[in-house]
């Protein structure tokens, strides 16, 4: 059962985002991007107040660098749709389980170290080249609710 509302076109949008943002990080990396996206929809805190849908989350200004590149605008693949549905259905993995932010420090060839905070949120962990950051429960209780 979905933890956020998602029409077929929303699943396609999310699938395209997962691929464009994290294809090089493998299926788990793509699922972690989905975790962050679902968390942003459920959060209603920090920079994500009023974000309630997948299109709002993806199209939030400056939210995802991948929207500036052609890969996002290619047709969604079945594999990526399956990953998007897993995220929408509430499958979460560390370090994206409760994260609202991720980024890749350093250059593409040489990842840098993860800073201890990002957007005032503590470091949660690293998956390959990406650092993930989750808010405290006091700042953002909603993403820690069970679903």
XYZ file of C-alpha atoms in Angstrom:
147
model
C 0.000 0.000 0.000
C 1.345 3.391 -0.985
C 2.552 5.773 1.733
C 2.145 8.733 -0.651
C -0.401 9.122 -3.436
C 0.957 8.231 -6.841
C -0.719 8.055 -10.224
C 0.958 6.147 -13.056
C 2.396 9.392 -14.450
C 3.811 10.190 -10.983
C 5.535 6.794 -10.872
C 7.020 7.532 -14.287
C 8.291 10.930 -13.079
C 9.837 9.387 -9.977
C 11.350 6.539 -12.010
C 12.999 9.044 -14.350
C 14.329 10.995 -11.371
C 15.795 7.879 -9.721
C 17.650 6.976 -12.882
C 18.868 10.501 -13.614
C 20.030 11.149 -10.049
C 21.577 7.817 -9.129
C 21.861 5.248 -11.913
C 25.623 5.036 -11.288
C 24.899 4.174 -7.635
C 23.015 0.985 -8.566
C 19.520 -0.091 -7.584
C 20.049 0.631 -3.903
C 21.315 4.114 -4.670
C 18.271 4.742 -6.841
C 15.959 3.450 -4.090
C 17.670 5.798 -1.615
C 16.827 8.748 -3.868
C 13.237 7.503 -3.770
C 13.417 7.365 0.028
C 14.472 11.007 0.169
C 11.700 11.994 -2.232
C 8.985 10.182 -0.276
C 10.336 11.663 2.965
C 10.113 15.159 1.495
C 6.449 14.587 0.636
C 5.637 13.221 4.092
C 7.808 15.643 6.071
C 5.912 18.961 6.075
C 8.937 20.552 7.732
C 12.111 22.421 6.853
C 12.116 23.372 3.160
C 9.356 20.883 2.399
C 6.298 22.475 3.989
C 3.319 22.140 1.679
C 4.952 19.549 -0.600
C 2.297 16.827 -0.968
C 2.769 15.199 -4.375
C 5.520 13.637 -6.429
C 5.347 16.392 -9.098
C 5.585 19.102 -6.403
C 8.560 17.352 -4.827
C 10.416 16.833 -8.102
C 9.705 20.302 -9.471
C 10.527 22.195 -6.292
C 13.031 24.874 -7.362
C 16.684 23.807 -6.996
C 15.715 20.427 -5.521
C 17.319 18.108 -8.078
C 20.237 18.795 -10.375
C 19.120 15.982 -12.687
C 16.295 18.114 -14.071
C 18.954 20.154 -15.846
C 20.213 17.112 -17.781
C 18.734 15.107 -20.633
C 18.620 11.753 -18.857
C 15.654 12.845 -16.726
C 13.641 13.592 -19.866
C 14.034 10.118 -21.371
C 11.208 7.585 -21.153
C 10.905 5.695 -17.857
C 12.153 2.102 -17.902
C 10.317 -0.823 -16.280
C 13.191 -1.464 -13.850
C 13.103 2.142 -12.683
C 9.309 2.064 -12.332
C 9.612 -0.991 -10.071
C 12.099 0.894 -7.867
C 9.835 3.955 -7.792
C 6.881 1.798 -6.697
C 8.985 0.225 -3.945
C 9.810 3.693 -2.607
C 6.191 4.866 -2.865
C 5.087 1.696 -1.064
C 7.296 2.595 1.889
C 10.418 0.479 1.397
C 13.211 2.411 3.101
C 16.889 1.653 3.549
C 19.756 3.200 5.478
C 21.088 5.858 4.970
C 18.059 7.276 3.141
C 15.510 5.846 5.568
C 14.775 9.182 7.270
C 16.896 11.534 5.145
C 15.663 14.726 3.525
C 18.918 15.608 1.772
C 21.726 13.931 -0.137
C 24.541 15.188 -2.305
C 27.810 14.084 -3.893
C 30.790 16.029 -2.530
C 33.929 16.582 -4.550
C 34.254 15.872 -8.249
C 32.623 13.071 -10.212
C 35.935 11.217 -10.444
C 37.032 11.836 -6.870
C 34.350 12.023 -4.186
C 35.156 14.186 -1.212
C 34.416 13.634 2.469
C 30.895 14.080 3.834
C 30.560 17.189 6.009
C 29.045 16.604 9.462
C 25.931 18.649 8.572
C 24.112 19.727 5.417
C 21.311 22.299 5.517
C 21.668 22.144 9.308
C 20.873 18.421 9.358
C 23.234 15.806 10.773
C 25.060 13.294 8.600
C 23.203 9.961 8.496
C 25.566 7.932 6.330
C 27.099 7.469 2.925
C 26.167 5.239 0.005
C 28.945 5.045 -2.549
C 29.588 8.675 -3.594
C 26.514 10.278 -1.960
C 26.182 11.656 1.579
C 22.758 11.516 3.281
C 21.400 13.848 5.962
C 18.390 13.406 8.218
C 16.702 15.896 10.524
C 16.222 15.377 14.226
C 12.823 14.169 15.423
C 12.280 17.542 17.069
C 12.738 19.299 13.735
C 10.765 16.858 11.604
C 8.679 14.326 13.452
C 6.619 13.184 10.437
C 9.364 11.248 8.679
C 9.930 9.140 11.800
C 6.296 7.994 11.949
C 5.726 4.350 11.137
C 3.894 3.427 7.972
